[in-house]
Structures are given as C-alpha cells and as structure tokens.
Coordinates of C-alpha atoms and ligand atoms in Angstrom, one line a residue:
M1 CA 61.5 23.0 -160.1
R2 CA 61.4 20.0 -162.0
R3 CA 60.6 16.2 -161.9
I4 CA 62.5 13.2 -161.1
S5 CA 61.4 10.3 -163.0
R6 CA 63.9 7.7 -160.8
L7 CA 61.4 4.7 -159.3
F8 CA 62.6 2.8 -156.6
A9 CA 61.0 -1.2 -157.2
I10 CA 61.5 -2.6 -153.9
P11 CA 57.9 -2.3 -152.0
L12 CA 58.5 -1.7 -148.5
C13 CA 56.7 -2.0 -145.5
L14 CA 54.9 0.7 -143.9
V15 CA 54.4 1.1 -140.3
A16 CA 51.9 3.8 -138.0
V17 CA 53.7 5.6 -134.8
A18 CA 52.2 6.4 -132.0
R19 CA 52.2 9.5 -131.3
A20 CA 54.7 11.2 -129.1
D21 CA 53.8 12.0 -124.8
D22 CA 52.8 15.6 -124.9
A23 CA 54.5 15.8 -122.0
Q24 CA 57.9 14.0 -122.6
K25 CA 60.0 15.2 -120.2
I26 CA 63.1 16.3 -122.3
A27 CA 65.3 18.0 -120.2
C28 CA 67.7 17.1 -117.6
G29 CA 68.5 17.6 -114.0
N30 CA 72.2 18.4 -114.5
D31 CA 72.8 21.1 -116.8
S32 CA 71.4 25.1 -116.5
Q33 CA 67.8 26.2 -116.5
F34 CA 66.3 29.6 -117.2
Q35 CA 63.2 31.0 -117.7
H36 CA 63.9 34.1 -119.6
G37 CA 66.1 33.2 -122.1
A38 CA 69.5 31.0 -122.8
V39 CA 72.9 31.1 -125.1
V40 CA 74.6 27.6 -125.6
C41 CA 77.8 27.4 -127.8
V42 CA 81.4 26.6 -127.8
S43 CA 82.5 29.1 -125.6
Q44 CA 81.2 30.3 -122.4
V45 CA 82.5 33.8 -122.7
A46 CA 80.8 34.0 -125.6
S47 CA 77.2 32.6 -124.4
E48 CA 77.6 34.8 -121.3
V49 CA 78.2 37.6 -123.8
G50 CA 75.2 36.6 -125.7
A51 CA 73.2 36.3 -122.3
E52 CA 74.1 39.5 -121.4
S53 CA 71.9 40.8 -124.6
L54 CA 69.1 39.1 -123.6
K55 CA 69.0 40.5 -119.6
R56 CA 69.3 43.8 -121.8
G57 CA 65.6 43.1 -123.1
G58 CA 67.8 42.4 -126.7
T59 CA 65.9 39.4 -128.8
A60 CA 66.9 35.8 -129.5
I61 CA 68.3 37.9 -132.2
D62 CA 70.4 40.0 -130.9
A63 CA 71.7 37.4 -128.9
A64 CA 73.0 35.6 -131.8
I65 CA 75.0 38.3 -133.2
A66 CA 76.7 39.2 -130.0
T67 CA 77.6 35.4 -129.6
A68 CA 78.4 35.3 -133.1
F69 CA 81.1 38.4 -132.6
A70 CA 82.3 37.4 -129.7
L71 CA 83.2 34.1 -131.0
A72 CA 85.4 35.8 -133.6
V73 CA 87.6 36.4 -130.7
T74 CA 87.0 33.6 -128.0
Y75 CA 86.8 30.6 -130.6
P76 CA 89.3 31.2 -133.7
A77 CA 88.8 27.7 -135.6
A78 CA 85.5 28.6 -136.2
G79 CA 84.0 32.1 -134.6
N80 CA 84.5 34.7 -137.3
I81 CA 84.3 37.6 -139.1
G82 CA 86.0 36.2 -142.4
G83 CA 83.2 33.3 -143.2
G84 CA 79.9 32.5 -143.3
G85 CA 76.5 30.3 -142.3
Y86 CA 72.8 30.4 -142.0
M87 CA 70.9 31.6 -138.9
L88 CA 67.5 29.8 -139.1
I89 CA 65.0 32.5 -136.6
V90 CA 61.7 30.5 -135.1
P91 CA 59.4 33.3 -133.8
A92 CA 57.1 31.8 -131.0
G93 CA 53.8 31.0 -132.0
R94 CA 52.7 31.8 -135.9
G95 CA 54.6 34.2 -136.4
E96 CA 57.2 34.3 -139.7
S97 CA 60.2 31.5 -139.5
T98 CA 63.0 32.8 -141.4
V99 CA 66.6 31.5 -142.5
I100 CA 69.0 34.5 -143.3
D101 CA 71.8 32.3 -145.5
F102 CA 74.8 34.5 -145.3
R103 CA 77.1 31.5 -147.0
E104 CA 80.1 32.7 -149.1
V105 CA 80.4 32.7 -152.9
A106 CA 82.4 32.4 -155.5
P107 CA 84.3 34.6 -156.5
A108 CA 83.8 36.5 -160.1
A109 CA 87.2 35.2 -161.0
A110 CA 86.3 31.9 -160.2
T111 CA 85.8 29.0 -162.6
R112 CA 84.5 25.5 -163.4
D113 CA 88.2 23.9 -162.7
M114 CA 89.9 26.5 -161.1
F115 CA 91.4 23.7 -158.9
V116 CA 91.4 20.6 -161.0
D117 CA 95.8 21.0 -161.3
P118 CA 96.8 20.4 -157.5
S119 CA 99.3 23.0 -157.8
A120 CA 96.4 25.8 -157.9
R121 CA 94.8 24.9 -155.2
T122 CA 96.3 27.6 -152.8
A123 CA 95.0 28.5 -149.4
H124 CA 94.7 31.6 -150.9
R125 CA 93.0 30.3 -153.8
R126 CA 90.2 28.7 -151.6
V127 CA 88.8 32.3 -150.1
G128 CA 85.1 32.5 -150.9
V129 CA 83.5 35.7 -150.7
P130 CA 83.1 36.5 -146.8
G131 CA 78.9 36.4 -145.3
T132 CA 79.0 36.5 -141.8
V133 CA 79.1 40.2 -141.0
R134 CA 76.4 41.2 -143.8
G135 CA 74.9 38.9 -143.1
L136 CA 74.7 39.3 -139.3
A137 CA 73.7 43.0 -139.8
L138 CA 70.5 42.2 -141.9
A139 CA 69.2 39.7 -139.4
H140 CA 69.9 42.6 -136.8
S141 CA 68.2 45.2 -139.6
R142 CA 64.7 43.4 -139.3
H143 CA 64.6 41.4 -135.8
G144 CA 67.3 43.3 -133.8
R145 CA 66.0 45.0 -130.8
L146 CA 69.4 46.1 -129.1
A147 CA 72.0 49.2 -131.0
W148 CA 74.5 47.1 -133.8
R149 CA 77.5 48.5 -131.9
E150 CA 76.4 47.6 -128.6
L151 CA 76.4 43.7 -130.3
I152 CA 79.5 44.4 -131.1
L153 CA 81.5 46.3 -128.4
P154 CA 81.9 43.4 -126.2
A155 CA 84.0 41.5 -128.7
V156 CA 86.1 44.6 -129.2
K157 CA 86.8 44.4 -125.4
L158 CA 87.7 40.8 -125.4
A159 CA 89.6 41.4 -128.3
R160 CA 91.7 44.7 -127.3
D161 CA 92.4 43.3 -123.7
G162 CA 92.4 39.9 -124.4
F163 CA 90.3 36.5 -122.9
A164 CA 91.9 33.4 -120.7
L165 CA 91.8 30.6 -123.0
D166 CA 90.4 27.2 -122.2
A167 CA 92.0 24.3 -122.9
A168 CA 89.9 23.0 -125.8
V169 CA 91.1 26.5 -127.7
A170 CA 94.8 26.4 -126.7
G171 CA 95.2 22.8 -127.6
E172 CA 93.4 23.4 -131.1
L173 CA 95.9 27.2 -131.2
N174 CA 99.1 24.9 -130.3
K175 CA 97.7 22.1 -133.0
V176 CA 96.7 24.9 -135.9
L177 CA 100.6 26.1 -135.5
G178 CA 102.7 23.6 -135.5
R179 CA 101.5 22.2 -138.7
S180 CA 101.6 25.8 -140.5
D181 CA 104.9 26.3 -142.1
R182 CA 105.7 29.9 -140.5
E183 CA 107.3 31.3 -143.9
Q184 CA 103.6 30.7 -146.0
F185 CA 101.4 31.2 -142.5
A186 CA 103.6 34.2 -140.8
E187 CA 100.8 36.3 -140.5
L188 CA 99.1 33.3 -138.3
H189 CA 102.5 33.5 -136.4
R190 CA 102.7 36.4 -135.7
V191 CA 98.4 37.2 -134.6
Y192 CA 98.0 33.3 -132.8
A193 CA 101.2 32.7 -131.4
R194 CA 102.2 33.0 -127.7
P195 CA 104.9 35.9 -127.4
D196 CA 107.5 33.5 -126.1
T197 CA 106.7 31.2 -128.9
V198 CA 106.0 28.6 -126.5
A199 CA 103.2 26.7 -126.4
W200 CA 99.6 27.9 -124.9
Q201 CA 98.3 26.9 -121.7
P202 CA 94.6 26.8 -120.5
G203 CA 94.4 29.9 -118.6
D204 CA 97.0 32.5 -120.3
R205 CA 96.1 35.5 -122.6
L206 CA 95.0 35.9 -125.9
V207 CA 95.6 39.8 -126.9
Q208 CA 94.3 40.6 -130.4
P209 CA 94.7 44.1 -131.0
E210 CA 94.3 44.2 -134.8
L211 CA 90.8 42.7 -134.6
A212 CA 89.5 44.9 -132.1
R213 CA 90.3 48.1 -134.4
V214 CA 88.4 46.3 -137.2
L215 CA 85.6 45.3 -134.9
E216 CA 85.7 48.6 -134.1
I217 CA 85.6 49.6 -137.4
I218 CA 82.2 47.4 -138.2
A219 CA 80.4 48.3 -134.3
N220 CA 80.8 52.0 -136.0
K221 CA 80.4 52.1 -139.3
G222 CA 78.3 48.7 -140.0
P223 CA 78.5 45.9 -142.5
D224 CA 80.2 48.5 -144.5
G225 CA 82.9 49.3 -142.5
F226 CA 83.9 44.8 -143.4
Y227 CA 83.0 45.6 -146.9
Q228 CA 84.0 48.8 -148.3
G229 CA 86.9 51.2 -147.4
E230 CA 89.9 49.8 -145.3
V231 CA 89.2 46.7 -144.0
A232 CA 87.8 45.6 -147.3
Q233 CA 91.2 47.0 -149.0
L234 CA 93.4 44.9 -146.9
I235 CA 91.7 41.9 -147.3
A236 CA 92.6 42.3 -151.2
S237 CA 95.5 43.2 -150.4
E238 CA 95.9 40.2 -149.1
M239 CA 94.4 38.1 -151.7
E240 CA 96.8 39.7 -154.0
R241 CA 99.8 38.8 -151.8
G242 CA 98.6 35.3 -152.1
G243 CA 97.1 35.1 -155.4
G244 CA 93.9 34.9 -154.2
L245 CA 91.5 36.0 -156.1
V246 CA 88.9 38.2 -154.1
T247 CA 88.6 41.6 -154.9
T248 CA 87.2 44.7 -153.1
N249 CA 84.1 45.0 -156.0
D250 CA 83.4 40.6 -155.3
L251 CA 83.0 42.4 -151.4
E252 CA 80.9 45.6 -152.0
A253 CA 79.0 43.0 -154.1
Y254 CA 77.8 40.4 -151.5
Q255 CA 74.5 40.0 -150.1
P256 CA 73.1 37.4 -147.5
I257 CA 69.6 36.6 -148.4
A258 CA 66.8 35.5 -146.6
R259 CA 64.9 32.3 -147.0
K260 CA 61.9 31.1 -146.0
P261 CA 62.7 27.8 -143.4
L262 CA 62.7 24.6 -144.8
R263 CA 59.9 22.9 -142.8
S264 CA 59.4 18.7 -142.9
T265 CA 58.0 16.9 -139.8
Y266 CA 58.8 13.6 -138.2
R267 CA 56.5 11.3 -136.1
D268 CA 54.5 14.3 -134.2
C269 CA 57.2 16.6 -134.9
E270 CA 57.6 20.1 -136.8
I271 CA 61.2 20.2 -138.1
L272 CA 62.2 23.9 -139.0
S273 CA 65.7 23.8 -140.8
V274 CA 67.7 25.0 -143.4
P275 CA 67.1 25.1 -147.5
P276 CA 70.3 25.1 -150.1
S277 CA 72.6 26.5 -150.2
S278 CA 73.0 24.6 -147.5
S279 CA 71.9 20.4 -148.0
G280 CA 71.6 19.8 -144.5
G281 CA 67.9 20.6 -144.2
T282 CA 67.3 18.7 -147.4
T283 CA 69.5 16.1 -146.4
L284 CA 68.1 15.8 -143.1
A285 CA 64.5 15.5 -144.2
L286 CA 64.7 12.9 -146.6
A287 CA 67.4 10.8 -144.5
L288 CA 64.2 11.3 -141.2
N289 CA 61.1 10.8 -143.9
M290 CA 63.1 7.6 -144.9
L291 CA 63.2 6.3 -141.7
E292 CA 59.2 7.0 -140.8
N293 CA 58.7 4.2 -142.2
F294 CA 59.8 2.3 -140.1
E295 CA 58.2 1.3 -135.9
P296 CA 61.3 2.2 -133.9
N297 CA 61.1 -0.3 -130.1
P298 CA 61.5 2.5 -127.9
S299 CA 64.0 -0.5 -126.1
A300 CA 66.7 -1.4 -128.7
R301 CA 67.7 2.1 -129.8
W302 CA 71.2 0.6 -129.8
S303 CA 70.2 -3.1 -131.6
A304 CA 72.0 -3.6 -135.1
T305 CA 68.7 -3.7 -136.7
S306 CA 68.0 0.2 -135.5
Q307 CA 72.0 1.5 -136.2
H308 CA 71.6 -1.1 -139.5
R309 CA 68.0 1.7 -141.2
M310 CA 70.0 4.8 -139.5
A311 CA 72.7 3.9 -142.1
E312 CA 71.2 2.8 -144.8
C313 CA 68.6 5.9 -144.5
M314 CA 71.7 7.9 -144.1
R315 CA 73.6 6.1 -147.5
R316 CA 70.2 6.7 -149.4
A317 CA 69.8 10.7 -148.8
Y318 CA 73.7 11.3 -149.2
R319 CA 73.3 10.0 -152.6
E320 CA 70.4 12.6 -152.9
R321 CA 72.2 15.1 -152.2
A322 CA 75.3 14.3 -154.1
A323 CA 72.9 14.1 -157.3
Y324 CA 70.9 17.1 -157.1
L325 CA 71.5 20.1 -154.4
G326 CA 73.7 22.8 -155.0
D327 CA 73.2 26.5 -155.1
P328 CA 69.2 27.2 -156.5
A329 CA 70.3 30.3 -158.0
T330 CA 71.8 27.6 -160.4
T331 CA 70.1 24.8 -159.5
D332 CA 66.6 23.4 -160.7
I333 CA 66.1 21.5 -157.3
P334 CA 63.3 18.5 -157.4
A335 CA 60.5 19.8 -155.2
E336 CA 60.1 16.0 -154.6
L337 CA 63.0 15.5 -152.9
M338 CA 60.6 16.8 -149.6
E339 CA 57.9 14.4 -150.3
K340 CA 56.6 11.7 -148.0
S341 CA 56.2 9.3 -150.6
Y342 CA 59.7 10.0 -152.2
A343 CA 61.2 9.4 -149.3
R344 CA 59.1 6.0 -148.7
R345 CA 60.5 4.7 -152.2
L346 CA 63.7 5.0 -151.2
A347 CA 62.9 3.6 -148.0
G348 CA 61.3 0.8 -149.9
S349 CA 64.9 -0.4 -151.0
I350 CA 66.5 -1.0 -147.7
D351 CA 67.3 -5.0 -147.3
P352 CA 66.7 -5.6 -143.3
A353 CA 68.9 -8.9 -144.1
K354 CA 71.8 -6.4 -145.4
A355 CA 73.3 -4.0 -146.6
T356 CA 73.2 -2.2 -149.9
P357 CA 75.9 -1.4 -151.6
S358 CA 76.5 2.1 -152.2
E359 CA 77.3 1.2 -155.9
Q360 CA 74.2 -0.3 -156.4
L361 CA 71.9 3.3 -155.9
A362 CA 74.3 5.2 -157.8
G363 CA 71.9 5.2 -160.9
E364 CA 72.8 8.0 -163.5
L365 CA 75.5 9.3 -161.3
P366 CA 78.9 8.1 -163.0
V367 CA 81.5 6.6 -159.7
T368 CA 84.7 5.8 -160.0
N369 CA 86.7 3.9 -158.3
E370 CA 90.2 5.4 -157.9
S371 CA 92.4 4.4 -155.6
E372 CA 89.6 15.0 -145.4
H373 CA 85.9 23.9 -138.2
T374 CA 81.7 25.0 -137.7
T375 CA 80.4 26.1 -134.7
H376 CA 76.8 26.3 -133.4
V377 CA 75.1 28.6 -131.3
S378 CA 71.2 27.7 -129.9
V379 CA 69.6 30.7 -128.6
M380 CA 66.6 31.0 -126.9
D381 CA 65.0 34.6 -125.5
G382 CA 61.7 35.1 -123.1
D383 CA 59.5 36.1 -126.0
G384 CA 60.2 32.4 -126.9
T385 CA 62.0 32.9 -130.1
A386 CA 64.7 30.3 -130.8
V387 CA 67.6 30.6 -132.8
S388 CA 69.7 28.4 -134.2
M389 CA 72.9 29.4 -135.7
T390 CA 75.6 27.5 -137.2
Y391 CA 79.0 29.2 -139.2
T392 CA 82.1 28.4 -140.2
L393 CA 85.6 29.0 -141.6
E394 CA 85.0 25.7 -143.1
Q395 CA 88.4 24.0 -141.8
A396 CA 90.2 24.5 -138.5
F397 CA 91.4 27.8 -138.7
G398 CA 89.7 28.5 -142.4
S399 CA 92.9 29.1 -145.3
R400 CA 94.7 30.0 -142.3
V401 CA 95.3 33.5 -144.3
V402 CA 95.0 36.2 -141.5
V403 CA 94.3 39.7 -143.4
R404 CA 97.6 41.2 -142.9
G405 CA 97.1 44.7 -140.6
G406 CA 93.4 43.1 -140.1
G407 CA 93.9 40.9 -136.8
F408 CA 91.0 37.9 -138.7
L409 CA 91.3 34.7 -140.8
L410 CA 90.2 34.1 -143.6
N411 CA 87.8 31.2 -144.4
D412 CA 88.5 28.4 -147.1
E413 CA 84.9 27.3 -148.8
M414 CA 85.7 27.1 -151.9
N415 CA 86.8 23.4 -150.6
D416 CA 82.8 22.6 -150.5
F417 CA 82.2 23.1 -154.1
N418 CA 83.0 20.1 -156.5
W419 CA 86.7 20.7 -157.9
L420 CA 87.0 17.8 -160.7
P421 CA 83.8 18.5 -162.7
G422 CA 82.5 14.5 -163.5
V423 CA 84.4 12.9 -161.1
T424 CA 82.9 11.3 -158.5
N425 CA 84.3 8.4 -156.6
N426 CA 83.9 5.6 -153.8
K427 CA 86.2 7.5 -151.4
G428 CA 83.7 10.8 -151.1
R429 CA 84.4 12.8 -153.1
I430 CA 81.5 14.2 -155.7
G431 CA 81.5 15.9 -159.2
T432 CA 78.1 16.7 -159.9
L433 CA 77.2 19.3 -161.8
P434 CA 74.7 20.7 -159.0
N435 CA 77.7 22.0 -156.9
Q436 CA 80.8 22.5 -159.4
I437 CA 82.1 26.2 -159.1
A438 CA 80.7 29.2 -160.9
P439 CA 81.5 33.1 -160.3
G440 CA 78.5 34.6 -157.6
K441 CA 78.0 30.8 -156.8
R442 CA 77.0 29.8 -153.4
M443 CA 78.9 26.2 -152.5
L444 CA 77.0 23.7 -151.4
S445 CA 77.1 23.1 -147.2
S446 CA 75.9 20.9 -144.7
M447 CA 75.1 23.6 -142.1
C448 CA 72.1 22.1 -140.8
P449 CA 70.6 24.4 -137.5
V450 CA 67.2 22.9 -137.0
V451 CA 64.6 23.9 -134.8
V452 CA 61.9 21.1 -133.5
R453 CA 58.6 21.8 -132.2
R454 CA 55.4 19.7 -131.4
D455 CA 52.0 21.7 -131.3
G456 CA 53.2 24.8 -132.6
R457 CA 55.5 24.6 -129.3
T458 CA 59.8 24.9 -129.7
L459 CA 61.0 21.4 -128.4
L460 CA 64.7 21.8 -128.9
V461 CA 67.2 24.1 -130.9
S462 CA 70.7 22.5 -131.8
G463 CA 73.2 22.7 -134.2
S464 CA 76.4 20.9 -135.3
P465 CA 79.6 21.3 -137.1
G466 CA 81.9 18.6 -138.6
G467 CA 81.2 19.1 -142.6
R468 CA 79.8 16.0 -143.8
T469 CA 78.8 14.8 -140.6
I470 CA 76.9 17.5 -139.5
V471 CA 73.2 16.3 -141.1
N472 CA 74.1 13.0 -139.0
T473 CA 74.9 14.1 -136.6
V474 CA 71.2 16.0 -136.1
L475 CA 69.6 12.9 -137.0
C476 CA 70.9 11.3 -134.3
V477 CA 69.9 13.5 -131.6
L478 CA 66.6 14.5 -133.0
V479 CA 66.1 10.4 -133.0
N480 CA 67.3 9.9 -129.0
V481 CA 65.5 12.6 -128.0
I482 CA 61.9 11.6 -130.8
D483 CA 61.8 8.0 -131.1
Y484 CA 63.4 6.8 -127.8
R485 CA 62.3 9.2 -125.3
M486 CA 65.9 10.5 -124.6
D487 CA 65.9 13.6 -122.0
A488 CA 68.5 16.7 -124.1
R489 CA 71.6 15.8 -122.0
A490 CA 71.3 11.7 -122.8
A491 CA 70.4 12.3 -126.1
V492 CA 73.9 14.9 -127.1
D493 CA 75.9 12.9 -125.6
A494 CA 75.1 9.4 -127.0
P495 CA 77.5 8.0 -129.4
R496 CA 76.9 8.6 -133.0
L497 CA 77.4 7.4 -135.9
H498 CA 77.7 8.6 -139.7
H499 CA 77.4 7.0 -143.4
A500 CA 77.5 9.4 -146.6
W501 CA 76.8 7.1 -149.3
F502 CA 80.3 7.8 -150.1
P503 CA 82.6 6.1 -149.1
D504 CA 80.6 2.9 -147.9
E505 CA 81.5 3.0 -144.6
I506 CA 79.5 3.3 -141.7
R507 CA 81.7 5.8 -139.0
I508 CA 80.8 5.0 -135.2
E509 CA 82.6 6.7 -132.6
P510 CA 84.4 4.9 -130.5
S511 CA 81.8 5.0 -127.4
L512 CA 79.4 2.8 -129.6
A513 CA 81.6 -0.1 -130.0
K514 CA 82.6 -0.2 -126.3
Q515 CA 79.5 -0.2 -125.5
H516 CA 77.3 -2.3 -127.6
P517 CA 79.7 -5.0 -129.4
M518 CA 77.1 -7.2 -130.1
A519 CA 75.4 -4.8 -132.3
V520 CA 78.3 -3.6 -133.7
D521 CA 79.9 -7.8 -135.0
E522 CA 76.0 -7.7 -135.9
L523 CA 76.3 -4.6 -138.6
R524 CA 79.5 -6.5 -139.6
R525 CA 77.5 -9.7 -140.8
L526 CA 74.9 -7.6 -142.2
G527 CA 77.5 -6.0 -144.7
H528 CA 78.6 -3.0 -143.2
K529 CA 82.2 -1.6 -143.2
I530 CA 82.8 -0.1 -139.8
L531 CA 85.9 1.6 -138.5
P532 CA 86.1 4.5 -135.8
S533 CA 85.4 8.0 -136.9
R534 CA 89.0 10.2 -136.8
E535 CA 88.0 12.3 -134.3
S536 CA 84.7 12.8 -131.7
Q537 CA 81.4 13.5 -134.0
G538 CA 80.2 16.5 -134.5
D539 CA 79.9 19.3 -131.0
A540 CA 75.4 19.8 -130.7
H541 CA 75.1 22.9 -128.9
T542 CA 71.7 22.6 -127.4
L543 CA 68.8 24.2 -125.8
A544 CA 65.4 22.2 -124.3
V545 CA 62.4 23.5 -123.8
D546 CA 59.8 21.8 -120.8
P547 CA 56.8 21.4 -122.8
R548 CA 54.9 22.0 -119.4
S549 CA 57.0 24.6 -117.1
R550 CA 58.5 26.3 -120.5
A551 CA 61.7 26.1 -118.4
I552 CA 65.3 26.3 -121.3
T553 CA 67.5 23.5 -120.8
A554 CA 71.1 24.1 -122.3
V555 CA 73.0 21.3 -122.7
P556 CA 76.8 21.9 -124.2
D557 CA 78.2 19.0 -125.9
H558 CA 81.3 17.9 -123.8
R559 CA 83.0 16.9 -126.8
V560 CA 85.2 20.1 -127.4
S561 CA 84.4 22.5 -125.3
G562 CA 81.0 24.4 -123.9
G563 CA 79.6 26.5 -121.7
A564 CA 75.9 28.3 -121.4
A565 CA 74.6 30.8 -119.8
G566 CA 70.8 32.7 -119.9
H567 CA 68.6 34.4 -117.1
Ligands
LIG1 O1 79.7 24.7 -145.4 C1 79.8 23.1 -144.9 O2 79.2 22.2 -145.0 C2 81.5 22.9 -144.2 N1 82.4 24.1 -145.0 C3 81.5 22.9 -142.3 C4 83.0 22.5 -142.3 C5 82.6 22.1 -141.1 O3 81.5 21.6 -140.0 C6 83.8 21.5 -139.9 N2 83.8 21.7 -139.1 N3 84.3 20.4 -138.5

C-alpha cells in the first residue's frame, strides 16, 4: 500500500455525535415482516424462489444463489448468467464475513487503447469475461447447504414454462426492443420479442427454452457447464461472429475471488461492504467518514445545510475514487483512504457557505474542459446470516448480444474501464491510470452491497443499482436511518441526490424539489448547479432487522418494481 502526500490546508470543525438509541425502530408497519428468513429484490417471483430454499433449510447464501438464477430468467435487464457482481456474506455474531468478487475481467486480447477509436466500440467488443456462474458456485461451495442443482431447477422451470411479466419487465422489454436495430440485434429480437411482435403487456408469458437448457446444463454439470464445453463454445462462436474478444481460453481461465469485506464505522454503526475491484465500499466509507465530522440536526434532514454537506462529501469521495481506485491486482491503492484522519482533512475543505468548484479539487489530476442496469438482492436466514448481493450486465440488457443457441445475454462491462487514457473531463469522463484497460483486469465497479451492524447485530441489509449513482443511493439510505432515525420504508422512499465530482452538478430526484423547494433554491444560492435526475435514482431493496425482536422487515424499493418473500 502506498501513502498519499496531498494534504488539505483548511481546518475544520469537529463535532461529536450522540450515540443512537439501541432500540431505534427501523422497521415500519406496512411492509411484510418475517421471523425466520426473508428475500427482497426487484422480482416477486425470484424472491419467492429464494424464500422457498430458506424454508427448505437452505442458508442465506443458498437463497441468494437461487434468487440470482431466477432473476436471470425473470429480470433479463440485469439478472444474469452472462455478467458479474459481488456477494457480501455476513454471518451473525463473530463469524467471519466474506465478499465473493465475481466481477467480469477483460479478455486476454484486450488492450489499453482498444476503445480510443469510436468505431471500435461495438457491442461485441464491450463484453467482459462473465463471472456470475463461477462466483455463485464459489459462494455455494463455501456456504451452501442445499444441493447446487436444487438451487437452479426453479429457474429452469421458470424459463421452460414461462412466467407472467409484470409491468416493469414488460416495459423494459418493449423499450430495449424499440431501441435495438432488428438486423444488428436479431437474436435479441428472436428471444425477447413477443411471438406476434406486438408490444408486451403485463401478464403476458415470456418463455425461454434455450436459456432453460443452458441452466439445466449448469445445474447438472456445475459451473464448468458454463465455462467449458458446449456453452463456452456457443459464447466463443458468438464473439467470433460479432468481432468480440472473449475466447474459450478466457472462459476457462476465469476465477472469482474471495476477499475480506471492507469494514468501516459511521457514528455507532459498523458498515460492511465490498473492497476494490469495486469502488463502492471505499467511496461510501470516504463519504461517511467525512460526514461524521458534522453533527446532524435531527429535525433538518431536508435543510439546505444537510444537502450541501452531503453533496460536498459526495464530490470529494468521487474525486478520490477517480484518482486512486482500480483492480487491486494491478493498482496500489493507498490504505490511508480508509482512515478517519484522511476524511477529516477532506471534510475540512468544505465551505459551509458555498459550493466548492470540482476543478478546485482536481489537484494532480489533469481535467480538460470538453465540450451515460444492475439489480440488488438482500437476504437473511434464520441463523442471522445476511447476504447483500448486487450483480449486473452493466447497462439494461448489457451488450444486447444474446448468445445464439444459448438464449442468454452478455454483459457490456468493458464500459466501466477508463476508455481514453489520460482524458478526465468536466463531463464526467475519467481517464486515470488505475482503471485503464489491461488483459485479465477487473474493471472498476460502483456496486455497493452493504450490511449495517450495531453492537455486533445486523440492522440493515441494502444496496442498489444505478451505475455511478449507486454509492450515493446507499449513502442516502444509511444517513436517513442512522442520522435521521427514519424507519427503513421512509429511508428507502425519501428523495435522493447525487454528486459525482464531475460533472459538477447535483442531480436530485424531482420529489426533492417538489417537497423542499426552498432548500433547493438555497442550494442554488450556495453555488450548486441543480438538475433533475434523468430517471429515479437507484432501486434499493432493503431488509431491516428489529434490534429487540429480531423480526425482519422487507422493504422493496418501489421505484422500479419489487417484491419480498420469507417465512
Ligand atoms: O459496476 C458498475 O458500477 C456498473 N456496471 C453498474 C451499472 C448499473 O448499475 C446500471 N444500472 N442501473
């Protein structure tokens, strides 16, 4: 680990914060409550599949795996076998927590400059080597109780017999088909269009026979059924057809990594999240460590002061992300980033009376002035083990490349590398060294599955999709619960904001301006550029555990869709 020499000159005010009440009620009456285990995610059917494995005596890990395979069928925009992600596993009590990093990697033939030429940015070339199946298998080999095959068979059935589309999935399918050229994305249209080619309606059944067959192969042969043999060959042939780089050797070589979770604290809570190759945990810890230096006013969650502080902390945390974070196998990440004193220095440069222009924070990073789906599953079992898992194809439906003969989508995760070496601009493009492309390297993610504990007991399991907004969505939910004593439903429903250093603007969910217009005006007066978020920010399916009764309240985020199940 290397040290950072940059210091911040402006001193700051330090404030101690009162310890939160142990018995804080973070569950709300209207959401489903479960005593022995629960699953919440974007798809009600997939949550039910996960909950069924809990009822059969499976662990939270078994349930997360069964849910993930079901989501690959029922939520094709992001559920996947052709993508990657992170599973955070936190047992009750003193058991050892783990992160399974099943992030995709760049194929062996990838080069640093492979996307400099815009004409080279084709759908097939954006595909990274998928990690999901070996990642889930690693989690199962270490923490599973039920048979692997049993966890996949419900997904096989959903794919083979079909399932009823909800309004969200019907809408997403219509949207992706509408924006995808029929010739270039012929397989996408063949697999996902309604047989009579008219628009999908809620309640219509989507049947995926080829996907059912591939899932059955994985159920019978284990992960090698995906990474070797017929399925690997189908992927490689698809790549060759479209000029993609992933080969059978890349697939054979792919390995997930078990890592130690990133541990930080905020006020009286312990925050467990994911270390690099995701930037999620580190960026979240940086922002929270900065925020800890200011005392929250419990009655002023929506004041300009509170929003200003949050945006300034986000701005600074994302600047550090751009400067230092990348695949730890190739990047020396400074250990100080996680130190409270480091965040205190950063927080010291926040001016309470005005926004700091992002350029002012660039430091040694050259910034030029040049003139944009994922899904989260939260699980808890009867033993108190929590699983927080976020996985993705990158954009909605990934590369939109469906493997011919396989009926499944491939990711476009190569998007997450810094494509233009050296080009960091005020529009938000990052060109810094730590996340430049290299063969076999993991591209930097923002995924941020979290588990929050107090006094050694799990309080909250959360996470979100949303690309670079992910960390800020999680930050908003955590701050709502820990600082502003909201119950989990209110914390999830509350309006969100996002600042990512560049572009130098705050994106707010429209409800923030509607509910708190004066605070938003005041933020403008402080010098912030405020814009409405392009769509709602994130989709944070959350579990909250009552500190006394240990009842689990499942809080689906209704921004997209969502459902919970348990017992
Ligand atoms: O790993 C990441 O950070 C991104 N590929 C996630 C993309 C995403 O969340 C898109 N979803 N809304």
